[in-house]
Coordinates of C-alpha atoms and ligand atoms in Angstrom, one line a residue:
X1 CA -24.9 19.8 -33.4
X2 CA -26.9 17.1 -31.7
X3 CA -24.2 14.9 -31.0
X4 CA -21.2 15.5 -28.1
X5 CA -18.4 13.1 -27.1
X6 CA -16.3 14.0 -24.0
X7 CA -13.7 11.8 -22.4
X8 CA -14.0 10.4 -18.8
X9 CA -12.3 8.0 -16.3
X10 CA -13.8 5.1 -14.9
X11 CA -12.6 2.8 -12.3
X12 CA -11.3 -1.2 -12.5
X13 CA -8.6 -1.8 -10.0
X14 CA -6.0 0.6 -9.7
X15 CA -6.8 1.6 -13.2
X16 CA -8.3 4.2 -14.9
X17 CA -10.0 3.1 -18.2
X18 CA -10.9 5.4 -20.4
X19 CA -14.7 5.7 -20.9
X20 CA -16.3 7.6 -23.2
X21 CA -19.6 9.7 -22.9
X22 CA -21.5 10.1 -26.3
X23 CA -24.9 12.4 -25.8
X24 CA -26.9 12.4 -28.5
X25 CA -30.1 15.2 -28.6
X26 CA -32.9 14.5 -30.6
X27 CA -36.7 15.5 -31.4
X28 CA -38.8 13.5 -29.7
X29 CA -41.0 13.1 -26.1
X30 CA -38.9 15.2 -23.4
X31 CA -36.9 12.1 -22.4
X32 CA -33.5 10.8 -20.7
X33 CA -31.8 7.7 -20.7
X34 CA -28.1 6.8 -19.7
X35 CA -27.1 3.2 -21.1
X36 CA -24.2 1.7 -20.8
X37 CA -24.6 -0.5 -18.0
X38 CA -24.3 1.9 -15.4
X39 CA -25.1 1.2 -11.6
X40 CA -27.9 2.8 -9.2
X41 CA -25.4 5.6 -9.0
X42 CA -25.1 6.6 -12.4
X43 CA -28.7 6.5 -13.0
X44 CA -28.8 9.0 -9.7
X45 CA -26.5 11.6 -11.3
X46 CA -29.5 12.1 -14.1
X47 CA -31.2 13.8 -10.9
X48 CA -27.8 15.5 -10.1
X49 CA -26.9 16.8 -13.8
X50 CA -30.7 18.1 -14.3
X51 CA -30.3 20.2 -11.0
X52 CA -26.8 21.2 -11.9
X53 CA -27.2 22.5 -15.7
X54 CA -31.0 24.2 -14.3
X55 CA -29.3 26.1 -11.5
X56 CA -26.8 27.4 -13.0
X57 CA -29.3 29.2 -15.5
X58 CA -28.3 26.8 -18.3
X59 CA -31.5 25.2 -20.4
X60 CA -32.4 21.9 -20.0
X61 CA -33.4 20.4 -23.6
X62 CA -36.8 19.4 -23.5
X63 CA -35.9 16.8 -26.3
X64 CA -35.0 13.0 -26.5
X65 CA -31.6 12.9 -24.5
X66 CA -29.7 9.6 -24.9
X67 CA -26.6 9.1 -22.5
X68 CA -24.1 6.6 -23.8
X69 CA -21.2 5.1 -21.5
X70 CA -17.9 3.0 -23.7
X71 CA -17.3 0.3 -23.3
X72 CA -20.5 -0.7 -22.0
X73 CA -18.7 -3.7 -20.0
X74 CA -16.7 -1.6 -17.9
X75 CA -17.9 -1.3 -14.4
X76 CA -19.2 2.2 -13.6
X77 CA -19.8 4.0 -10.1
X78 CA -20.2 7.0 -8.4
X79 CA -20.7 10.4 -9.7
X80 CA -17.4 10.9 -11.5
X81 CA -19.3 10.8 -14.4
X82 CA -21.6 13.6 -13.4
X83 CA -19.5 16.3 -15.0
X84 CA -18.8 14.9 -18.0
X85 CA -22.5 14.3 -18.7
X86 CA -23.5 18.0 -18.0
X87 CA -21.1 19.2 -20.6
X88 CA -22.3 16.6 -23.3
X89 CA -25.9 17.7 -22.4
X90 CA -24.5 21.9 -22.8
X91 CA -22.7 20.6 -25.9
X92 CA -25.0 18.5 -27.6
X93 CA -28.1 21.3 -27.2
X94 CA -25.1 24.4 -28.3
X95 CA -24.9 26.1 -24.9
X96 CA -21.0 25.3 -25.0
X97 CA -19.1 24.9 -28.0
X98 CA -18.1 21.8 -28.7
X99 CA -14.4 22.4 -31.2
X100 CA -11.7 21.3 -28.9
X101 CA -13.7 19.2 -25.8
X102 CA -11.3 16.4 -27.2
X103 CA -8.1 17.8 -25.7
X104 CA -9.7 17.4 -22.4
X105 CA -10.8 14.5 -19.8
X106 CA -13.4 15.3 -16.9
X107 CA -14.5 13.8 -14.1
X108 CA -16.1 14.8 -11.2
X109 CA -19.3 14.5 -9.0
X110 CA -22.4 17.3 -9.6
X111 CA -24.0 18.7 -6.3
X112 CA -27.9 20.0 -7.6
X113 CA -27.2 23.7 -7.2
X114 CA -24.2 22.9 -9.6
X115 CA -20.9 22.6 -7.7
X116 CA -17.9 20.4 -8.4
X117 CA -17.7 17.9 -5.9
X118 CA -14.4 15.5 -5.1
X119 CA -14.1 12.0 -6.0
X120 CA -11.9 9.3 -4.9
X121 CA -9.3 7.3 -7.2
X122 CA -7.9 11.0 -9.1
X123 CA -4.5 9.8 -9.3
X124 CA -4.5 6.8 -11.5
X125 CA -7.0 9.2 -13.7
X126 CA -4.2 12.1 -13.7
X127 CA -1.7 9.6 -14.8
X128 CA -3.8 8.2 -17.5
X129 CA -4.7 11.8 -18.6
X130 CA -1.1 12.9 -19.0
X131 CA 0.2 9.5 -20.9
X132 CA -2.9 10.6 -23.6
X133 CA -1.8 14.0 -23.3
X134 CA -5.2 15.5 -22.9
X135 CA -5.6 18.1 -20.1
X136 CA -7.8 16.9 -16.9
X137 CA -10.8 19.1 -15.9
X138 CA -11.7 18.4 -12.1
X139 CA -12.9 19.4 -8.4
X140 CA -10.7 22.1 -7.3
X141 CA -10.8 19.8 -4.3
X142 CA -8.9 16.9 -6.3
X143 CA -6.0 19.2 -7.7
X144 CA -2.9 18.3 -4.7
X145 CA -3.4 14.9 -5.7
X146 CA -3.1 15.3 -9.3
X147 CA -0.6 17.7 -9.1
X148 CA 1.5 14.9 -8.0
X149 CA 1.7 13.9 -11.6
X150 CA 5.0 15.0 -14.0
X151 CA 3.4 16.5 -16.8
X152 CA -0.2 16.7 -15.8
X153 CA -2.3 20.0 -17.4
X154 CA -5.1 20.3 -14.4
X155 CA -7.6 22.8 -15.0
X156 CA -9.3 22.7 -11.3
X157 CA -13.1 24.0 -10.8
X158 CA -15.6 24.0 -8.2
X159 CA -18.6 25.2 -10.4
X160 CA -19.9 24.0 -13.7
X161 CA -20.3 28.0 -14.2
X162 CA -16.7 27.9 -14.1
X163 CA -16.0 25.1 -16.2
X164 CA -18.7 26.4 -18.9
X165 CA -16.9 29.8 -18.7
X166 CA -13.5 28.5 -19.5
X167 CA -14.9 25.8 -22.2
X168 CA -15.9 29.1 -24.0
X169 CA -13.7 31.0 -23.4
X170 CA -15.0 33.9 -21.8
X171 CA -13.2 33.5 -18.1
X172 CA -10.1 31.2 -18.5
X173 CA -9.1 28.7 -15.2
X174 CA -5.4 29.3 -14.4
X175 CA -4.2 25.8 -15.2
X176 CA -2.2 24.3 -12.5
X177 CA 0.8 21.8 -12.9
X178 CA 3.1 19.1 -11.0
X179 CA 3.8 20.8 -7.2
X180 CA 7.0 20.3 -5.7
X181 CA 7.2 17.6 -3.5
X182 CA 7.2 18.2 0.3
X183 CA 9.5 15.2 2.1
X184 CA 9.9 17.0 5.4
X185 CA 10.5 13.7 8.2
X186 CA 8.0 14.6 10.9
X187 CA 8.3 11.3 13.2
X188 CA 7.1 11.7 16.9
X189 CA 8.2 8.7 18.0
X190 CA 12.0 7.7 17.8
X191 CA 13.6 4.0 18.7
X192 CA 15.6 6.1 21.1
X193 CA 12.3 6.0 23.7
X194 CA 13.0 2.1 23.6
X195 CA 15.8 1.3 26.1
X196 CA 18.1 -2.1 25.9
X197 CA 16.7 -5.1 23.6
X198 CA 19.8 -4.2 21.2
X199 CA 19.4 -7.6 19.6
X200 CA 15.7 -6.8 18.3
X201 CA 16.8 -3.3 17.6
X202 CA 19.6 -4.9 15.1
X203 CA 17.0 -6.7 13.4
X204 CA 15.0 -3.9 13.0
X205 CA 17.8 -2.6 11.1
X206 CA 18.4 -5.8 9.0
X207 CA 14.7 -5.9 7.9
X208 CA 14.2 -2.5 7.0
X209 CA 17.6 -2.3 5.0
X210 CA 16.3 -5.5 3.2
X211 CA 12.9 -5.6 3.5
X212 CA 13.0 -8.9 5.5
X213 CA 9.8 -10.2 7.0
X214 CA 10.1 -10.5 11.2
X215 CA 8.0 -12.2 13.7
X216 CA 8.5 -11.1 17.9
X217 CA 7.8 -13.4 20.1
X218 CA 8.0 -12.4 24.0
X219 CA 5.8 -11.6 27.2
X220 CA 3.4 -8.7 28.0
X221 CA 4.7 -5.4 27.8
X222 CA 8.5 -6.5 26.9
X223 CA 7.9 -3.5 23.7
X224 CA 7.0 -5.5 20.9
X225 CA 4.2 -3.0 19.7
X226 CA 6.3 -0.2 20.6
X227 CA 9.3 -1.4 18.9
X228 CA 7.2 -2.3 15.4
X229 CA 5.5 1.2 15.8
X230 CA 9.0 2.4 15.6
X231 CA 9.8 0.9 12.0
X232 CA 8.6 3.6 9.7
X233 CA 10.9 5.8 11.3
X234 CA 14.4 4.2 9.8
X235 CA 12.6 3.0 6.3
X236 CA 14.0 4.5 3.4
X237 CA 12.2 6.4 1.6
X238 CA 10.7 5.6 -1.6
X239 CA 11.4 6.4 -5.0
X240 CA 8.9 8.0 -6.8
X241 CA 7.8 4.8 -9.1
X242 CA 7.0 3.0 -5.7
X243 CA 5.6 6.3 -4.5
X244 CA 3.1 6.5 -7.1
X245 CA 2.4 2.9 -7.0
X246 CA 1.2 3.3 -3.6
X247 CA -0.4 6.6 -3.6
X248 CA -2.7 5.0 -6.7
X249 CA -3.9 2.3 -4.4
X250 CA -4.5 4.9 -1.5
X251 CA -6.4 7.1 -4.0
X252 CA -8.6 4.3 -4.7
X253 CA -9.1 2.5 -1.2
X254 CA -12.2 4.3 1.4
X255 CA -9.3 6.4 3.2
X256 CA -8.0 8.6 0.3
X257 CA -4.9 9.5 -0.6
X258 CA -2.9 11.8 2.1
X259 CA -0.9 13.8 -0.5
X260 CA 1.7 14.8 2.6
X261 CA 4.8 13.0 3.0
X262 CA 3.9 10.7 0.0
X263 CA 7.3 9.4 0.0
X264 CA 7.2 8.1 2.8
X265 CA 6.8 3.9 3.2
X266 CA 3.2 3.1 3.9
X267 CA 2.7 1.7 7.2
X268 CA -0.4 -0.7 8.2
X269 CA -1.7 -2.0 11.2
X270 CA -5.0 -3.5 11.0
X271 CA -7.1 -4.5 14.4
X272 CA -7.3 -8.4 14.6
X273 CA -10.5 -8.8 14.3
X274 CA -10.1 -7.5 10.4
X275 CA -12.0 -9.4 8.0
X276 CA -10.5 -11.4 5.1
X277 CA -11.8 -8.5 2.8
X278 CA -10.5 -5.6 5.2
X279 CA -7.0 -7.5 4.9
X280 CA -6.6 -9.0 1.7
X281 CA -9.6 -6.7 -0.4
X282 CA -12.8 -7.6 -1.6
X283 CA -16.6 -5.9 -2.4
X284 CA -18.5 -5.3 -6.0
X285 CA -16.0 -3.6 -7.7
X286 CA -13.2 -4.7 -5.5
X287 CA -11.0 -2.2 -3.5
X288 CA -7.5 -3.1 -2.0
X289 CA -7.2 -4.0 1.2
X290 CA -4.5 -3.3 4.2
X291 CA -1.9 -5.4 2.3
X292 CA -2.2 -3.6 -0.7
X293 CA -2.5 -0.3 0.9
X294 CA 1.3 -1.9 2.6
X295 CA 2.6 -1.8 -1.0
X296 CA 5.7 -0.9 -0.6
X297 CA 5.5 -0.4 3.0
X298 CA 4.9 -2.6 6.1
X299 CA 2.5 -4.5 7.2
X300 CA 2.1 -5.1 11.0
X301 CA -0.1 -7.5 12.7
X302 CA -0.1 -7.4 16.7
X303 CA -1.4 -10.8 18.7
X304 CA -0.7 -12.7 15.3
X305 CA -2.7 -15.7 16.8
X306 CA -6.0 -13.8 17.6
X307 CA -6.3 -13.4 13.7
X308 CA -8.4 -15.8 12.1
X309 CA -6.5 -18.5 10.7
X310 CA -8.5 -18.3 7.6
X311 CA -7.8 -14.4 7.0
X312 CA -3.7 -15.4 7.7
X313 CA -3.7 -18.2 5.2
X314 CA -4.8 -16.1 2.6
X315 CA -1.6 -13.8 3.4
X316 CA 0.3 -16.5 2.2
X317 CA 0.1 -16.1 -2.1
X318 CA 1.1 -12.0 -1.9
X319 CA 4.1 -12.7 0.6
X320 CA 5.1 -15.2 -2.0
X321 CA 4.2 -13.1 -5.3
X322 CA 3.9 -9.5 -4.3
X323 CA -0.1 -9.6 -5.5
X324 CA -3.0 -10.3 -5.0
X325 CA -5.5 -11.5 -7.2
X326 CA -9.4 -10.3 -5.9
X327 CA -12.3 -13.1 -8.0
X328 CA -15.8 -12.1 -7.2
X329 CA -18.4 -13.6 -9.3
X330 CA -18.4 -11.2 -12.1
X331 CA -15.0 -9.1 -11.9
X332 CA -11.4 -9.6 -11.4
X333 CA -9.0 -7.6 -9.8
X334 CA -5.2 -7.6 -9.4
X335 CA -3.8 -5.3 -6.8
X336 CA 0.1 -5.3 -6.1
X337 CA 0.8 -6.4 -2.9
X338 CA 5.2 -6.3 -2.1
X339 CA 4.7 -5.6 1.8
X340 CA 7.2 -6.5 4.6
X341 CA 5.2 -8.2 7.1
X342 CA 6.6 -7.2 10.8
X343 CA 4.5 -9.4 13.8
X344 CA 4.3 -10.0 17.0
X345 CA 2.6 -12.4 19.4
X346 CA 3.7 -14.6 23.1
X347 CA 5.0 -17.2 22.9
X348 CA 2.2 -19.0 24.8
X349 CA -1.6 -18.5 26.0
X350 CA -0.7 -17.3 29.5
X351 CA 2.4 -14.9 27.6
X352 CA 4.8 -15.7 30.4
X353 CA 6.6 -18.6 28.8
X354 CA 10.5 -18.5 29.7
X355 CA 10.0 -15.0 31.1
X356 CA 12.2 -14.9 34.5
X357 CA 9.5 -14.7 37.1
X358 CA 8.3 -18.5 36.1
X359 CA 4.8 -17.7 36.2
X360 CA 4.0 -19.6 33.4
X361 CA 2.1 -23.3 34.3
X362 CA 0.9 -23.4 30.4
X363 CA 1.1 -27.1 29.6
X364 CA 3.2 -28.1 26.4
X365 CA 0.0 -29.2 24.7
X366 CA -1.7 -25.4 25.6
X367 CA 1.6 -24.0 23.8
X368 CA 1.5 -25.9 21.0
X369 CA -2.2 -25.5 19.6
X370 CA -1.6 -21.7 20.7
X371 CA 1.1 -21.5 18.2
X372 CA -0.3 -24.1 15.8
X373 CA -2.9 -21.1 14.8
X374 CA 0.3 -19.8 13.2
X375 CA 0.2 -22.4 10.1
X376 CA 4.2 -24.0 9.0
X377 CA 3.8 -22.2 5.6
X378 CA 3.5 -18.9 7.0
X379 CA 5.7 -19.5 9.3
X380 CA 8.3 -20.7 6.9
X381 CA 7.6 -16.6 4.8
X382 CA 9.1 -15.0 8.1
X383 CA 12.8 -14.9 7.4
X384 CA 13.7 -13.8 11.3
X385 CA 12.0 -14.7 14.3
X386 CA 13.3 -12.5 17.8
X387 CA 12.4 -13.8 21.0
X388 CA 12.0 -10.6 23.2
X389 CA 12.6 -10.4 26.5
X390 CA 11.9 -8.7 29.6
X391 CA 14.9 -5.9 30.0
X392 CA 16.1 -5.7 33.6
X393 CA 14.0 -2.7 35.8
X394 CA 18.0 -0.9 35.5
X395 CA 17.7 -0.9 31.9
X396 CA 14.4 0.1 31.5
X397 CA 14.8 3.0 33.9
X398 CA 18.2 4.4 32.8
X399 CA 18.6 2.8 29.1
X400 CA 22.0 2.3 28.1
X401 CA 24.7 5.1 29.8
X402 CA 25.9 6.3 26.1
X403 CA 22.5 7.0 25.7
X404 CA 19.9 4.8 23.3
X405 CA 20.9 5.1 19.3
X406 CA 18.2 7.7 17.7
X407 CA 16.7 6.3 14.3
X408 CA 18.1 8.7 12.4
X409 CA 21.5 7.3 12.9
X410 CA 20.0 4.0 12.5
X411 CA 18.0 4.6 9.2
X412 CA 21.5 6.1 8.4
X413 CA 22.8 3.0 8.1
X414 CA 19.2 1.7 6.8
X415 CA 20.1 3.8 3.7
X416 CA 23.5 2.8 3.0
X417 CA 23.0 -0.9 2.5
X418 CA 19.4 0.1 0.7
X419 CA 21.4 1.9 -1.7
X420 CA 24.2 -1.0 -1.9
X421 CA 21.2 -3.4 -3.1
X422 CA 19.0 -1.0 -5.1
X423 CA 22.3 -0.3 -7.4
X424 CA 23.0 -4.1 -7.5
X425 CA 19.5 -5.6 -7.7
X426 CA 17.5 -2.9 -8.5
X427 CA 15.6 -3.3 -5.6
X428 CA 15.7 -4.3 -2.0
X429 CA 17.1 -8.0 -1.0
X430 CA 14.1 -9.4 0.0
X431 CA 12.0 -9.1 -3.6
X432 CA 15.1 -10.9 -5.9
X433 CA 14.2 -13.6 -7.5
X434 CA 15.7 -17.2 -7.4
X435 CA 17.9 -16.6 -10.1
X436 CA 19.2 -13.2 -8.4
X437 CA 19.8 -15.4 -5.4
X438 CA 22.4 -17.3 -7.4
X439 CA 23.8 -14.5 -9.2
X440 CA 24.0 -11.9 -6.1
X441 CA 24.3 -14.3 -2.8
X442 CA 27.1 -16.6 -3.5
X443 CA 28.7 -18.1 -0.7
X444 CA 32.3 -19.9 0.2
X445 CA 32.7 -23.5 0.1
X446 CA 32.8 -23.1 3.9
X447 CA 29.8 -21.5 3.6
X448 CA 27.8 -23.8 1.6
X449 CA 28.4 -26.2 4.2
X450 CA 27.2 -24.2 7.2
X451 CA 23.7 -23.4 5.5
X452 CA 23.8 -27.4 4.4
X453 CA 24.7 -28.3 7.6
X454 CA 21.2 -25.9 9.3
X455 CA 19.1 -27.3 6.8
X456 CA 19.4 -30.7 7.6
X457 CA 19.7 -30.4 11.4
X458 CA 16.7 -28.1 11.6
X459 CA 14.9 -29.7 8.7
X460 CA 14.5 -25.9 6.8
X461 CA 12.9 -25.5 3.6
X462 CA 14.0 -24.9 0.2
X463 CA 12.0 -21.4 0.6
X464 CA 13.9 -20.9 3.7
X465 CA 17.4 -21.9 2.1
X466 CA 16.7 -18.5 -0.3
X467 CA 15.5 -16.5 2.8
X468 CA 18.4 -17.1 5.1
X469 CA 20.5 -15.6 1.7
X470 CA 19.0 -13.1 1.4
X471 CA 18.9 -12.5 4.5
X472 CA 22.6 -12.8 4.8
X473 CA 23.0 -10.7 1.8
X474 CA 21.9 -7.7 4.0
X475 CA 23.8 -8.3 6.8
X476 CA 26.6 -8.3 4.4
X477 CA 25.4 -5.3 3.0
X478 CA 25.1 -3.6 6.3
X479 CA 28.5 -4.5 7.1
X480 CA 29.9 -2.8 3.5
X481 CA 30.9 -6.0 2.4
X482 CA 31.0 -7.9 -1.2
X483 CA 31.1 -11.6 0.0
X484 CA 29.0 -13.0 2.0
X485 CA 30.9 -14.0 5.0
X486 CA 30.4 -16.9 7.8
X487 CA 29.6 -14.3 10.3
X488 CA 26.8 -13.0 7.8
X489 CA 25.5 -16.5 7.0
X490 CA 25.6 -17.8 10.7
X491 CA 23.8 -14.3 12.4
X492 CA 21.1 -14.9 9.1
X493 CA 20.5 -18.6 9.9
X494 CA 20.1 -17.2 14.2
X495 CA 17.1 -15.9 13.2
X496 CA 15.2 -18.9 12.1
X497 CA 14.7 -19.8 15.4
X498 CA 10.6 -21.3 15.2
X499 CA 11.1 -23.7 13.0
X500 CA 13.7 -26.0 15.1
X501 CA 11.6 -25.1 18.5
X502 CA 7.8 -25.4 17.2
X503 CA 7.4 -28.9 16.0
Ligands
ATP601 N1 12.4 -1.7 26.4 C1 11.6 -0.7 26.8 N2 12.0 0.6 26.8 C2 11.1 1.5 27.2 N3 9.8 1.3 27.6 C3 9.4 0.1 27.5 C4 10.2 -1.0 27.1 N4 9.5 -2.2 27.1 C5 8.3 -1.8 27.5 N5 8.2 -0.5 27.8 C6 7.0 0.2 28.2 O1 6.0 -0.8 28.3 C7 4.8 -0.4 27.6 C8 4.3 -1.7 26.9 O2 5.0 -2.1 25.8 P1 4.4 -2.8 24.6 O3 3.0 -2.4 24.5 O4 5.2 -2.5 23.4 O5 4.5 -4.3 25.0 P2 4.2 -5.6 24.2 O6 5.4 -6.4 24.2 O7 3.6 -5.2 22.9 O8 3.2 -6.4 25.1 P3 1.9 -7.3 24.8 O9 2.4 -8.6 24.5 O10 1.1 -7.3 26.0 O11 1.2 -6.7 23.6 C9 5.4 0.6 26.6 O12 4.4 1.4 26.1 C10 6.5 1.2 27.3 O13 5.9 2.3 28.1
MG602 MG1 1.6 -5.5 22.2

């Protein structure tokens, strides 16, 4: 047999494509060429596989090797490939036999001496693997994360001994299958450590029961950062769709996937001085960036006016869509993108604007190009915006004498009105559409003329009318109940508070 085929995974997005690598041996000038379009690190793992297949005592044909990667137009990187290659090489030349290779998919990166190294992206490859019902051959390394998958066959080596041993069956690999999942809550930090500011702890709970976007404004050290930090702690967790939706685009991004506590929302805080491509995504073969890797989850930016306007503007397609679309001049690359976007900034250059002490002397013209670097569209995508204050030193020292509400009783309450929307919507509040806006937020005739009323004396937008309902859906939701009542309506329309004040 001088021809071998073996299946392998490549990487576009947070896809898994399947590429296939043919190795045809032939008589000829010792030779080895791998076409197929591959990058500087595919032509590396020749080094890699040679080293691998000599080391471990295997014989390296001294004949015309020729290395072919399908679809040649796919882009190929790294040396997830590496693996797959050795055993077409062990095939092609008879070392292994090659009746039933096609039940299986490998990937994985060679070291010279011949061991299995990780790679990145396993998860959208163990998902692939299972829907083609082939079993997935990988570093033992890579197994927790592809054990997330219902289904999966993972046969986990760290040698290409190993893997050689099993493919002939003379020492079989103890396949491994989906592990149960571990959802053990292990916060340190509660929102019982923040005392007082109950009216930006309510909020809290209306935007993480709907998934509302929410904008502090306030002085130094009033607990804006602390109280953002503190949102991960009363999200619901998520299903395991949205789980593995995230966890893909983890697997794929520089940090890896963290297979511990994968239920839980993902949580983002990116420095300001991120670039556009640190925030949004970006490079060769594009990888997601902190708003994808907030898929699902929340994204919080600190000292929203120190980012650069530019990198903000871009913000402003995903909060409207969910995704994002990633152009560079030869590939395309869609990454979901449904985050909650919590922020915080003062409300002025000096940050002492309206606080009690009157040490601001910022001049209205100072305030206003301060919080022009906050463009009205993005503005208009934040359906609540909390001024926080300074709590009095009594407060802050004692908290309230019933004791500060823990976030477990809060994300109690989270829950409930999650669950009230899921089984209504199908999903949180703030991600229905227009037409679920008509059909799930209707309102009194009363209550038509409140919102009509807001719009025109504060000059809100048609995006904004759909905001403040679904905001107001929540809050209705919170508060167990079917319509939406004036009391809902009027707290949901409070919290559009920037755009009468910043014009
Ligand atoms: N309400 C509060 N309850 C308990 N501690 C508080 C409260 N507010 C502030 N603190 C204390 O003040 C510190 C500073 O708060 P934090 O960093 O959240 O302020 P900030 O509003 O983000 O300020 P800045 O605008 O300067 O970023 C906290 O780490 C905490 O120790
Ligand atoms: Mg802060």
């Amino acid at each position: 047999m001088a021809l071998a085929v073996i299946y392998s995974r490549g990487r576009a997005g947070i896809d898994a494509p399947l590429v296939t690598v043919e190795v045809h041996v032939a008589n000829g000038l010792p030779a080895l060429s791998i076409v197929g379009l591959p990058e500087a690190a595919v032509k590396e793992s020749k080094d890699r596989v040679r080293g691998a297949i000599l080391n471990s005592r295997f014989e390296f044909p001294a004949q015309r090797i020729t290395i072919n990667l399908a679809p040649a137009d796919l882009p190929k990187e790294g040396g997830r490939f590496d693996l797959a290659i050795a055993l077409g090489i062990l095939a092609a030349s008879g070392q292994i036999p090659t009746a039933g290779l096609d039940r299986y998919e490998c990937i994985g990166e060679l070291s010279l001496g011949g061991e299995l190294r990780p790679i990145s992206g396993v998860l959208p490859v163990a998902i692939q693997a299972r829907n083609n019902a082939r079993k997935l051959l990988l570093p033992r390394e890579n197994t927790a994360e592809a054990a997330l998958v219902d289904g999966i066959e993972i046969i986990p080596a760290s040698h290409l001994l190993e893997v050689c041993a099993h493919l002939s069956g003379q020492s079989l690999i103890q396949p491994q299958f989906q592990q149960p999942l571990q959802n053990t809550r292990t916060d340190s930090i509660d929102f019982a450590d923040v005392h007082g500011q109950y009216h930006v702890k309510r909020a809290f709970e209306i935007a993480a029961a709907g998934g509302h976007n929410l904008l502090m404004l306030g002085p130094p050290g009033t607990g804006k950062s602390m109280l953002a930090a503190r949102l991960p702690t009363i999200l619901p967790l998520l299903s395991e769709k949205q789980a593995q939706e995230s966890a893909a685009i983890a697997s794929i991004s520089d940090q890896g996937l963290d297979v511990t506590n994968w239920l839980k929302p993902p949580y983002r805080a990116p420095h300001h001085t991120a670039s556009a491509a640190a925030l949004v995504g970006g490079g060769g073969n594009p990888r997601p960036g902190e708003i994808s890797l907030a898929h699902n989850g929340a994204l919080f930016l600190d000292e929203l006016p120190e980012f650069d306007r530019k990198v903000l503007e871009v913000l402003r397609e995903p909060l409207e869509t969910g995704h994002i679309t990633i152009s560079r001049a030869s590939r395309q690359a869609d990454f979901p993108a449904r985050f909650q976007l919590i922020a915080a900034m003062n409300p002025c250059p000096c940050g002492y604007l309206g606080d009690v002490s009157g040490r601001c002397h910022c001049t209205s013209e100072q305030v206003m190009r301060y919080r022009a670097r906050v463009s009205g569209p993005l503005l208009d995508r934040i359906d609540m915006h909390l001024e926080v204050p300074r709590v009095p030193h009594e407060v802050l020292r004692k908290g309230s004498p019933e004791g500060e509400e823990s976030s477990a009783t809060i994300r109690a309450r989270v829950e409930a009105a999650r669950n009230i929307a899921v089984t209504r919507g199908g999903k949180a509040n703030a991600a229905l559409t227009a037409k679920e806006v008509k059909q799930f937020c209707p309102l009194s005739e009363q209550g038509h003329q409140l919102l009509e009323q807001a719009m025109d004396k504060f000059g809100l937008s048609n995006r904004a009318y759909h905001r403040i309902l679904k905001l107001a859906r929540t809050i209705a939701d919170l508060a167990n109940s079917e319509p939406i009542e004036i009391t809902h309506l009027s707290e949901a329309i409070g919290y559009r508070k920037l755009d009468r004040s910043v014009k």
